[in-house]
Amino acid sequence: MKKYFIVSLLFSSTISFAQTNLVTEGQTYSNSTTGTWIGVNIPRSVPTLLVFKNNSITSSNRVGYMLQAGDEGTHAYNHNLDKAVITGNMLNWHGTDMESITHGLFTGHNSDVIIKYNYLNLVPMGIIRKSTNNMSNTSGGVAYNIVKGGTVGMVVKGMSNVNIFNNTFYQNRTTTQTWRPLVHIYTNTDREGYSVSHGTKIYNNIFYTKYRTFSITIDNESLNGFECDYNVYWCESGSPVFSVEGSTKTFAEWKAMGYDQHSVVKNPNFRDLVNFVPAERLNHGIDLGPEWVNGLSRNAVWGKTVPVTTVQNGPWQAGAVVLGDTDSVSVDSDPFLIYPNPAREYVTVEHRTSDSDVYVLQIYDMSGRIRREIRLEPGINDHIPINLEGGMYQVHILLGSVSKFVQQLVVIE
């Protein structure tokens, strides 16, 4: 016999033999404290099929979480969020403490979780897959996410068989601002335990560092079953670097260990460092099968709807953003160009087509509110004042009621 309970319009539970379905969609969470915040804390006292999608979480906390969808240690509630789907969410951290240990997208002690199409902006500790009891996955993975800045992009700590596919990792901190890498894989020895991270698979990602911070750090134990190939690496300050059991490795030394044999060191020439659309197709990936065939579109934005996706076409591309068959490799194909991005007090909007129509620019915050509406004349609209607090926004350009162009915009104070 099944019993149904409606918790709210946005949170519904269906209980059948102690299993709950929980869908959290289109919510906006904003935390103003700079101290400790437990984050959006997902109920997990009973086995729950969680779908957490198209939500926005903004915070400045220096300790705690932004999304807490799991446990730090061995607990009776472990595995209650197995097979969770966390997709299409925006996590935006506004804090200033460079030593913050805020956990962004945390899914400790749950297996086979799917983490897809999320955008993490400046989150101190980005995506964390963790266990203290040698937990191992048989499915799921972390794929097509954009992780920008912060202390560390992704952590695999004491959890085995974690798939890391087609993500874009970007780091602009210096080596004195972080010793952590874009991806950190290591044995969990907390509380005198010994939980291993065997069998991590890293394929089709972009690793981009501004300074010579580490792309990947791994300990010797975690090399057991480790696979890493078909990635794109780039460092603005020289050769990409790696760390193995505390020893720094150049890309050549890393390859000599047997990793990234088909990977390349190549500048993806992103159109900007917000949307992370490469200037051309990065046909350096490997086919990962139908489960992972849909990547982010070059026009993907985050809000209360699913980010637009594009199917892998032809040779598989590396990174979170996939260019379609009809996508031009040139930024000049876009009908509008908005710069600078990130912006401060002003933006310039360049209308790049020859029509004489009058368009309207609308700027939305991540809760979906219109914050600015500006009439655009044909040609170049120079130094448009935006006067917005720092954060992530969406720019929509409309002709009448029809949206003709959408782009993510970061405003810095």
mmCIF file with all atom_site columns, C-alpha atoms in Angstrom, residues 64-247:
data_model
loop_
_atom_site.group_PDB
_atom_site.id
_atom_site.type_symbol
_atom_site.label_atom_id
_atom_site.label_alt_id
_atom_site.label_comp_id
_atom_site.label_asym_id
_atom_site.label_entity_id
_atom_site.label_seq_id
_atom_site.pdbx_PDB_ins_code
_atom_site.Cartn_x
_atom_site.Cartn_y
_atom_site.Cartn_z
_atom_site.occupancy
_atom_site.B_iso_or_equiv
_atom_site.pdbx_formal_charge
_atom_site.auth_seq_id
_atom_site.auth_comp_id
_atom_site.auth_asym_id
_atom_site.auth_atom_id
_atom_site.pdbx_PDB_model_num
ATOM 1   C CA . GLY A 1 64  ? 30.192 25.177 6.466   1.00 0.00 ? 64  GLY A CA 1
ATOM 2   C CA . TYR A 1 65  ? 28.408 24.362 3.229   1.00 0.00 ? 65  TYR A CA 1
ATOM 3   C CA . MET A 1 66  ? 26.419 25.725 0.336   1.00 0.00 ? 66  MET A CA 1
ATOM 4   C CA . LEU A 1 67  ? 24.702 22.436 -0.613  1.00 0.00 ? 67  LEU A CA 1
ATOM 5   C CA . GLN A 1 68  ? 24.912 19.711 2.035   1.00 0.00 ? 68  GLN A CA 1
ATOM 6   C CA . ALA A 1 69  ? 23.642 16.527 0.408   1.00 0.00 ? 69  ALA A CA 1
ATOM 7   C CA . GLY A 1 70  ? 25.539 13.980 2.473   1.00 0.00 ? 70  GLY A CA 1
ATOM 8   C CA . ASP A 1 71  ? 27.495 13.229 5.626   1.00 0.00 ? 71  ASP A CA 1
ATOM 9   C CA . GLU A 1 72  ? 31.083 13.925 6.690   1.00 0.00 ? 72  GLU A CA 1
ATOM 10  C CA . GLY A 1 73  ? 31.529 10.654 8.577   1.00 0.00 ? 73  GLY A CA 1
ATOM 11  C CA . THR A 1 74  ? 30.214 7.121  8.957   1.00 0.00 ? 74  THR A CA 1
ATOM 12  C CA . HIS A 1 75  ? 26.607 7.464  10.002  1.00 0.00 ? 75  HIS A CA 1
ATOM 13  C CA . ALA A 1 76  ? 23.305 5.602  10.019  1.00 0.00 ? 76  ALA A CA 1
ATOM 14  C CA . TYR A 1 77  ? 22.148 7.976  7.273   1.00 0.00 ? 77  TYR A CA 1
ATOM 15  C CA . ASN A 1 78  ? 24.963 7.010  4.888   1.00 0.00 ? 78  ASN A CA 1
ATOM 16  C CA . HIS A 1 79  ? 23.714 5.845  1.461   1.00 0.00 ? 79  HIS A CA 1
ATOM 17  C CA . ASN A 1 80  ? 20.290 7.436  1.986   1.00 0.00 ? 80  ASN A CA 1
ATOM 18  C CA . LEU A 1 81  ? 20.935 9.798  -0.944  1.00 0.00 ? 81  LEU A CA 1
ATOM 19  C CA . ASP A 1 82  ? 22.439 7.205  -3.281  1.00 0.00 ? 82  ASP A CA 1
ATOM 20  C CA . LYS A 1 83  ? 21.826 7.927  -6.977  1.00 0.00 ? 83  LYS A CA 1
ATOM 21  C CA . ALA A 1 84  ? 20.972 11.574 -6.299  1.00 0.00 ? 84  ALA A CA 1
ATOM 22  C CA . VAL A 1 85  ? 20.812 13.807 -9.388  1.00 0.00 ? 85  VAL A CA 1
ATOM 23  C CA . ILE A 1 86  ? 22.198 17.321 -8.873  1.00 0.00 ? 86  ILE A CA 1
ATOM 24  C CA . THR A 1 87  ? 21.945 19.278 -12.097 1.00 0.00 ? 87  THR A CA 1
ATOM 25  C CA . GLY A 1 88  ? 21.658 22.752 -13.574 1.00 0.00 ? 88  GLY A CA 1
ATOM 26  C CA . ASN A 1 89  ? 22.409 24.625 -10.349 1.00 0.00 ? 89  ASN A CA 1
ATOM 27  C CA . MET A 1 90  ? 24.311 27.886 -9.816  1.00 0.00 ? 90  MET A CA 1
ATOM 28  C CA . LEU A 1 91  ? 26.513 28.194 -6.720  1.00 0.00 ? 91  LEU A CA 1
ATOM 29  C CA . ASN A 1 92  ? 27.886 31.698 -6.290  1.00 0.00 ? 92  ASN A CA 1
ATOM 30  C CA . TRP A 1 93  ? 30.214 32.572 -3.380  1.00 0.00 ? 93  TRP A CA 1
ATOM 31  C CA . HIS A 1 94  ? 30.693 36.250 -2.479  1.00 0.00 ? 94  HIS A CA 1
ATOM 32  C CA . GLY A 1 95  ? 33.034 35.881 0.481   1.00 0.00 ? 95  GLY A CA 1
ATOM 33  C CA . THR A 1 96  ? 36.420 37.550 0.796   1.00 0.00 ? 96  THR A CA 1
ATOM 34  C CA . ASP A 1 97  ? 38.271 35.220 3.175   1.00 0.00 ? 97  ASP A CA 1
ATOM 35  C CA . MET A 1 98  ? 40.883 33.457 1.059   1.00 0.00 ? 98  MET A CA 1
ATOM 36  C CA . GLU A 1 99  ? 41.278 30.801 3.754   1.00 0.00 ? 99  GLU A CA 1
ATOM 37  C CA . SER A 1 100 ? 37.596 29.842 3.748   1.00 0.00 ? 100 SER A CA 1
ATOM 38  C CA . ILE A 1 101 ? 36.874 26.128 3.837   1.00 0.00 ? 101 ILE A CA 1
ATOM 39  C CA . THR A 1 102 ? 33.248 26.432 2.737   1.00 0.00 ? 102 THR A CA 1
ATOM 40  C CA . HIS A 1 103 ? 32.173 23.221 0.998   1.00 0.00 ? 103 HIS A CA 1
ATOM 41  C CA . GLY A 1 104 ? 30.214 23.942 -2.176  1.00 0.00 ? 104 GLY A CA 1
ATOM 42  C CA . LEU A 1 105 ? 28.493 20.926 -3.668  1.00 0.00 ? 105 LEU A CA 1
ATOM 43  C CA . PHE A 1 106 ? 28.971 18.252 -0.995  1.00 0.00 ? 106 PHE A CA 1
ATOM 44  C CA . THR A 1 107 ? 27.704 14.669 -1.406  1.00 0.00 ? 107 THR A CA 1
ATOM 45  C CA . GLY A 1 108 ? 29.673 12.712 1.185   1.00 0.00 ? 108 GLY A CA 1
ATOM 46  C CA . HIS A 1 109 ? 28.896 9.050  1.905   1.00 0.00 ? 109 HIS A CA 1
ATOM 47  C CA . ASN A 1 110 ? 26.456 8.587  -0.958  1.00 0.00 ? 110 ASN A CA 1
ATOM 48  C CA . SER A 1 111 ? 27.259 6.456  -3.993  1.00 0.00 ? 111 SER A CA 1
ATOM 49  C CA . ASP A 1 112 ? 26.380 6.628  -7.693  1.00 0.00 ? 112 ASP A CA 1
ATOM 50  C CA . VAL A 1 113 ? 25.508 10.322 -7.571  1.00 0.00 ? 113 VAL A CA 1
ATOM 51  C CA . ILE A 1 114 ? 25.140 12.273 -10.853 1.00 0.00 ? 114 ILE A CA 1
ATOM 52  C CA . ILE A 1 115 ? 26.461 15.842 -10.729 1.00 0.00 ? 115 ILE A CA 1
ATOM 53  C CA . LYS A 1 116 ? 25.870 17.523 -14.098 1.00 0.00 ? 116 LYS A CA 1
ATOM 54  C CA . TYR A 1 117 ? 25.556 20.950 -15.752 1.00 0.00 ? 117 TYR A CA 1
ATOM 55  C CA . ASN A 1 118 ? 26.263 22.962 -12.592 1.00 0.00 ? 118 ASN A CA 1
ATOM 56  C CA . TYR A 1 119 ? 28.145 26.286 -12.424 1.00 0.00 ? 119 TYR A CA 1
ATOM 57  C CA . LEU A 1 120 ? 30.306 26.992 -9.370  1.00 0.00 ? 120 LEU A CA 1
ATOM 58  C CA . ASN A 1 121 ? 31.626 30.548 -9.172  1.00 0.00 ? 121 ASN A CA 1
ATOM 59  C CA . LEU A 1 122 ? 34.484 31.227 -6.717  1.00 0.00 ? 122 LEU A CA 1
ATOM 60  C CA . VAL A 1 123 ? 33.266 28.511 -4.327  1.00 0.00 ? 123 VAL A CA 1
ATOM 61  C CA . PRO A 1 124 ? 36.192 27.803 -1.935  1.00 0.00 ? 124 PRO A CA 1
ATOM 62  C CA . MET A 1 125 ? 35.935 23.994 -2.007  1.00 0.00 ? 125 MET A CA 1
ATOM 63  C CA . GLY A 1 126 ? 33.950 23.166 -5.138  1.00 0.00 ? 126 GLY A CA 1
ATOM 64  C CA . ILE A 1 127 ? 32.617 19.642 -5.704  1.00 0.00 ? 127 ILE A CA 1
ATOM 65  C CA . ILE A 1 128 ? 33.362 17.081 -2.990  1.00 0.00 ? 128 ILE A CA 1
ATOM 66  C CA . ARG A 1 129 ? 32.938 13.280 -3.226  1.00 0.00 ? 129 ARG A CA 1
ATOM 67  C CA . LYS A 1 130 ? 33.989 11.792 0.087   1.00 0.00 ? 130 LYS A CA 1
ATOM 68  C CA . SER A 1 131 ? 33.708 8.793  2.406   1.00 0.00 ? 131 SER A CA 1
ATOM 69  C CA . THR A 1 132 ? 35.424 7.450  5.530   1.00 0.00 ? 132 THR A CA 1
ATOM 70  C CA . ASN A 1 133 ? 34.414 3.821  4.962   1.00 0.00 ? 133 ASN A CA 1
ATOM 71  C CA . ASN A 1 134 ? 35.864 2.893  1.560   1.00 0.00 ? 134 ASN A CA 1
ATOM 72  C CA . MET A 1 135 ? 32.679 3.627  -0.336  1.00 0.00 ? 135 MET A CA 1
ATOM 73  C CA . SER A 1 136 ? 32.779 2.748  -4.044  1.00 0.00 ? 136 SER A CA 1
ATOM 74  C CA . ASN A 1 137 ? 30.600 3.787  -7.008  1.00 0.00 ? 137 ASN A CA 1
ATOM 75  C CA . THR A 1 138 ? 29.241 1.523  -9.711  1.00 0.00 ? 138 THR A CA 1
ATOM 76  C CA . SER A 1 139 ? 27.659 4.332  -11.775 1.00 0.00 ? 139 SER A CA 1
ATOM 77  C CA . GLY A 1 140 ? 27.148 8.089  -11.825 1.00 0.00 ? 140 GLY A CA 1
ATOM 78  C CA . GLY A 1 141 ? 29.762 10.765 -12.188 1.00 0.00 ? 141 GLY A CA 1
ATOM 79  C CA . VAL A 1 142 ? 30.694 14.434 -12.261 1.00 0.00 ? 142 VAL A CA 1
ATOM 80  C CA . ALA A 1 143 ? 30.234 15.751 -15.796 1.00 0.00 ? 143 ALA A CA 1
ATOM 81  C CA . TYR A 1 144 ? 29.788 18.950 -17.826 1.00 0.00 ? 144 TYR A CA 1
ATOM 82  C CA . ASN A 1 145 ? 30.205 21.288 -14.865 1.00 0.00 ? 145 ASN A CA 1
ATOM 83  C CA . ILE A 1 146 ? 31.961 24.670 -14.934 1.00 0.00 ? 146 ILE A CA 1
ATOM 84  C CA . VAL A 1 147 ? 34.061 25.249 -11.814 1.00 0.00 ? 147 VAL A CA 1
ATOM 85  C CA . LYS A 1 148 ? 35.657 28.690 -11.643 1.00 0.00 ? 148 LYS A CA 1
ATOM 86  C CA . GLY A 1 149 ? 38.151 29.839 -9.022  1.00 0.00 ? 149 GLY A CA 1
ATOM 87  C CA . GLY A 1 150 ? 38.005 29.031 -5.339  1.00 0.00 ? 150 GLY A CA 1
ATOM 88  C CA . THR A 1 151 ? 40.601 27.090 -3.373  1.00 0.00 ? 151 THR A CA 1
ATOM 89  C CA . VAL A 1 152 ? 40.142 23.671 -4.995  1.00 0.00 ? 152 VAL A CA 1
ATOM 90  C CA . GLY A 1 153 ? 37.891 22.708 -7.899  1.00 0.00 ? 153 GLY A CA 1
ATOM 91  C CA . MET A 1 154 ? 37.038 19.124 -6.997  1.00 0.00 ? 154 MET A CA 1
ATOM 92  C CA . VAL A 1 155 ? 37.946 16.733 -4.193  1.00 0.00 ? 155 VAL A CA 1
ATOM 93  C CA . VAL A 1 156 ? 37.885 12.927 -4.222  1.00 0.00 ? 156 VAL A CA 1
ATOM 94  C CA . LYS A 1 157 ? 38.625 11.896 -0.636  1.00 0.00 ? 157 LYS A CA 1
ATOM 95  C CA . GLY A 1 158 ? 38.320 8.291  0.409   1.00 0.00 ? 158 GLY A CA 1
ATOM 96  C CA . MET A 1 159 ? 35.821 7.312  -2.295  1.00 0.00 ? 159 MET A CA 1
ATOM 97  C CA . SER A 1 160 ? 36.553 4.919  -5.159  1.00 0.00 ? 160 SER A CA 1
ATOM 98  C CA . ASN A 1 161 ? 35.472 4.767  -8.809  1.00 0.00 ? 161 ASN A CA 1
ATOM 99  C CA . VAL A 1 162 ? 34.564 8.435  -9.211  1.00 0.00 ? 162 VAL A CA 1
ATOM 100 C CA . ASN A 1 163 ? 34.066 9.507  -12.843 1.00 0.00 ? 163 ASN A CA 1
ATOM 101 C CA . ILE A 1 164 ? 35.167 13.045 -13.749 1.00 0.00 ? 164 ILE A CA 1
ATOM 102 C CA . PHE A 1 165 ? 34.102 13.697 -17.357 1.00 0.00 ? 165 PHE A CA 1
ATOM 103 C CA . ASN A 1 166 ? 33.929 16.762 -19.613 1.00 0.00 ? 166 ASN A CA 1
ATOM 104 C CA . ASN A 1 167 ? 34.210 19.474 -16.988 1.00 0.00 ? 167 ASN A CA 1
ATOM 105 C CA . THR A 1 168 ? 35.816 22.884 -17.364 1.00 0.00 ? 168 THR A CA 1
ATOM 106 C CA . PHE A 1 169 ? 38.039 23.738 -14.404 1.00 0.00 ? 169 PHE A CA 1
ATOM 107 C CA . TYR A 1 170 ? 39.494 27.259 -14.185 1.00 0.00 ? 170 TYR A CA 1
ATOM 108 C CA . GLN A 1 171 ? 41.811 28.694 -11.535 1.00 0.00 ? 171 GLN A CA 1
ATOM 109 C CA . ASN A 1 172 ? 43.012 32.297 -11.324 1.00 0.00 ? 172 ASN A CA 1
ATOM 110 C CA . ARG A 1 173 ? 44.465 32.191 -7.812  1.00 0.00 ? 173 ARG A CA 1
ATOM 111 C CA . THR A 1 174 ? 48.222 32.406 -7.395  1.00 0.00 ? 174 THR A CA 1
ATOM 112 C CA . THR A 1 175 ? 50.381 29.713 -5.811  1.00 0.00 ? 175 THR A CA 1
ATOM 113 C CA . THR A 1 176 ? 50.474 31.751 -2.594  1.00 0.00 ? 176 THR A CA 1
ATOM 114 C CA . GLN A 1 177 ? 46.675 32.050 -2.560  1.00 0.00 ? 177 GLN A CA 1
ATOM 115 C CA . THR A 1 178 ? 46.115 28.306 -2.831  1.00 0.00 ? 178 THR A CA 1
ATOM 116 C CA . TRP A 1 179 ? 48.232 25.185 -2.558  1.00 0.00 ? 179 TRP A CA 1
ATOM 117 C CA . ARG A 1 180 ? 45.316 23.055 -3.695  1.00 0.00 ? 180 ARG A CA 1
ATOM 118 C CA . PRO A 1 181 ? 44.821 21.843 -7.287  1.00 0.00 ? 181 PRO A CA 1
ATOM 119 C CA . LEU A 1 182 ? 41.890 21.881 -9.664  1.00 0.00 ? 182 LEU A CA 1
ATOM 120 C CA . VAL A 1 183 ? 41.310 18.200 -8.848  1.00 0.00 ? 183 VAL A CA 1
ATOM 121 C CA . HIS A 1 184 ? 42.587 16.667 -5.604  1.00 0.00 ? 184 HIS A CA 1
ATOM 122 C CA . ILE A 1 185 ? 42.462 12.877 -5.118  1.00 0.00 ? 185 ILE A CA 1
ATOM 123 C CA . TYR A 1 186 ? 43.669 11.368 -1.867  1.00 0.00 ? 186 TYR A CA 1
ATOM 124 C CA . THR A 1 187 ? 43.223 8.826  0.919   1.00 0.00 ? 187 THR A CA 1
ATOM 125 C CA . ASN A 1 188 ? 40.955 9.851  3.781   1.00 0.00 ? 188 ASN A CA 1
ATOM 126 C CA . THR A 1 189 ? 42.864 9.407  7.051   1.00 0.00 ? 189 THR A CA 1
ATOM 127 C CA . ASP A 1 190 ? 40.519 11.522 9.175   1.00 0.00 ? 190 ASP A CA 1
ATOM 128 C CA . ARG A 1 191 ? 39.874 10.174 12.672  1.00 0.00 ? 191 ARG A CA 1
ATOM 129 C CA . GLU A 1 192 ? 42.757 7.710  12.223  1.00 0.00 ? 192 GLU A CA 1
ATOM 130 C CA . GLY A 1 193 ? 40.830 5.901  9.488   1.00 0.00 ? 193 GLY A CA 1
ATOM 131 C CA . TYR A 1 194 ? 42.077 4.773  6.081   1.00 0.00 ? 194 TYR A CA 1
ATOM 132 C CA . SER A 1 195 ? 39.546 5.122  3.291   1.00 0.00 ? 195 SER A CA 1
ATOM 133 C CA . VAL A 1 196 ? 40.975 4.808  -0.222  1.00 0.00 ? 196 VAL A CA 1
ATOM 134 C CA . SER A 1 197 ? 40.272 6.637  -3.477  1.00 0.00 ? 197 SER A CA 1
ATOM 135 C CA . HIS A 1 198 ? 40.919 3.928  -6.050  1.00 0.00 ? 198 HIS A CA 1
ATOM 136 C CA . GLY A 1 199 ? 39.799 3.894  -9.670  1.00 0.00 ? 199 GLY A CA 1
ATOM 137 C CA . THR A 1 200 ? 39.215 7.605  -10.336 1.00 0.00 ? 200 THR A CA 1
ATOM 138 C CA . LYS A 1 201 ? 38.659 8.229  -14.060 1.00 0.00 ? 201 LYS A CA 1
ATOM 139 C CA . ILE A 1 202 ? 39.390 11.655 -15.543 1.00 0.00 ? 202 ILE A CA 1
ATOM 140 C CA . TYR A 1 203 ? 38.485 12.094 -19.220 1.00 0.00 ? 203 TYR A CA 1
ATOM 141 C CA . ASN A 1 204 ? 37.672 14.950 -21.625 1.00 0.00 ? 204 ASN A CA 1
ATOM 142 C CA . ASN A 1 205 ? 38.156 17.824 -19.159 1.00 0.00 ? 205 ASN A CA 1
ATOM 143 C CA . ILE A 1 206 ? 39.702 21.261 -19.591 1.00 0.00 ? 206 ILE A CA 1
ATOM 144 C CA . PHE A 1 207 ? 42.202 22.266 -16.908 1.00 0.00 ? 207 PHE A CA 1
ATOM 145 C CA . TYR A 1 208 ? 43.048 25.975 -17.172 1.00 0.00 ? 208 TYR A CA 1
ATOM 146 C CA . THR A 1 209 ? 45.331 27.747 -14.689 1.00 0.00 ? 209 THR A CA 1
ATOM 147 C CA . LYS A 1 210 ? 46.406 31.369 -14.795 1.00 0.00 ? 210 LYS A CA 1
ATOM 148 C CA . TYR A 1 211 ? 49.416 30.726 -12.581 1.00 0.00 ? 211 TYR A CA 1
ATOM 149 C CA . ARG A 1 212 ? 51.336 27.522 -11.982 1.00 0.00 ? 212 ARG A CA 1
ATOM 150 C CA . THR A 1 213 ? 48.922 26.018 -9.520  1.00 0.00 ? 213 THR A CA 1
ATOM 151 C CA . PHE A 1 214 ? 48.474 22.271 -9.780  1.00 0.00 ? 214 PHE A CA 1
ATOM 152 C CA . SER A 1 215 ? 46.059 20.766 -12.279 1.00 0.00 ? 215 SER A CA 1
ATOM 153 C CA . ILE A 1 216 ? 45.851 17.418 -10.455 1.00 0.00 ? 216 ILE A CA 1
ATOM 154 C CA . THR A 1 217 ? 47.239 16.316 -7.094  1.00 0.00 ? 217 THR A CA 1
ATOM 155 C CA . ILE A 1 218 ? 47.181 12.642 -6.128  1.00 0.00 ? 218 ILE A CA 1
ATOM 156 C CA . ASP A 1 219 ? 48.801 10.415 -3.514  1.00 0.00 ? 219 ASP A CA 1
ATOM 157 C CA . ASN A 1 220 ? 50.437 7.059  -4.230  1.00 0.00 ? 220 ASN A CA 1
ATOM 158 C CA . GLU A 1 221 ? 47.581 5.000  -2.799  1.00 0.00 ? 221 GLU A CA 1
ATOM 159 C CA . SER A 1 222 ? 45.108 6.715  -5.144  1.00 0.00 ? 222 SER A CA 1
ATOM 160 C CA . LEU A 1 223 ? 47.144 5.723  -8.222  1.00 0.00 ? 223 LEU A CA 1
ATOM 161 C CA . ASN A 1 224 ? 45.585 2.247  -7.831  1.00 0.00 ? 224 ASN A CA 1
ATOM 162 C CA . GLY A 1 225 ? 43.286 1.942  -10.874 1.00 0.00 ? 225 GLY A CA 1
ATOM 163 C CA . PHE A 1 226 ? 43.660 5.641  -11.711 1.00 0.00 ? 226 PHE A CA 1
ATOM 164 C CA . GLU A 1 227 ? 42.925 6.635  -15.337 1.00 0.00 ? 227 GLU A CA 1
ATOM 165 C CA . CYS A 1 228 ? 43.475 10.057 -16.867 1.00 0.00 ? 228 CYS A CA 1
ATOM 166 C CA . ASP A 1 229 ? 43.484 10.870 -20.590 1.00 0.00 ? 229 ASP A CA 1
ATOM 167 C CA . TYR A 1 230 ? 41.993 12.881 -23.482 1.00 0.00 ? 230 TYR A CA 1
ATOM 168 C CA . ASN A 1 231 ? 42.094 16.137 -21.524 1.00 0.00 ? 231 ASN A CA 1
ATOM 169 C CA . VAL A 1 232 ? 43.098 19.668 -22.528 1.00 0.00 ? 232 VAL A CA 1
ATOM 170 C CA . TYR A 1 233 ? 45.559 21.513 -20.281 1.00 0.00 ? 233 TYR A CA 1
ATOM 171 C CA . TRP A 1 234 ? 46.626 25.131 -20.355 1.00 0.00 ? 234 TRP A CA 1
ATOM 172 C CA . CYS A 1 235 ? 48.656 27.340 -18.021 1.00 0.00 ? 235 CYS A CA 1
ATOM 173 C CA . GLU A 1 236 ? 49.148 31.015 -18.829 1.00 0.00 ? 236 GLU A CA 1
ATOM 174 C CA . SER A 1 237 ? 52.433 31.083 -16.908 1.00 0.00 ? 237 SER A CA 1
ATOM 175 C CA . GLY A 1 238 ? 54.183 28.066 -18.375 1.00 0.00 ? 238 GLY A CA 1
ATOM 176 C CA . SER A 1 239 ? 53.804 24.283 -18.495 1.00 0.00 ? 239 SER A CA 1
ATOM 177 C CA . PRO A 1 240 ? 50.949 22.723 -16.494 1.00 0.00 ? 240 PRO A CA 1
ATOM 178 C CA . VAL A 1 241 ? 52.109 21.078 -13.270 1.00 0.00 ? 241 VAL A CA 1
ATOM 179 C CA . PHE A 1 242 ? 50.933 18.082 -11.255 1.00 0.00 ? 242 PHE A CA 1
ATOM 180 C CA . SER A 1 243 ? 51.730 16.689 -7.821  1.00 0.00 ? 243 SER A CA 1
ATOM 181 C CA . VAL A 1 244 ? 52.205 13.002 -6.972  1.00 0.00 ? 244 VAL A CA 1
ATOM 182 C CA . GLU A 1 245 ? 52.734 12.147 -3.297  1.00 0.00 ? 245 GLU A CA 1
ATOM 183 C CA . GLY A 1 246 ? 54.108 15.648 -2.719  1.00 0.00 ? 246 GLY A CA 1
ATOM 184 C CA . SER A 1 247 ? 56.468 15.610 -5.715  1.00 0.00 ? 247 SER A CA 1
#
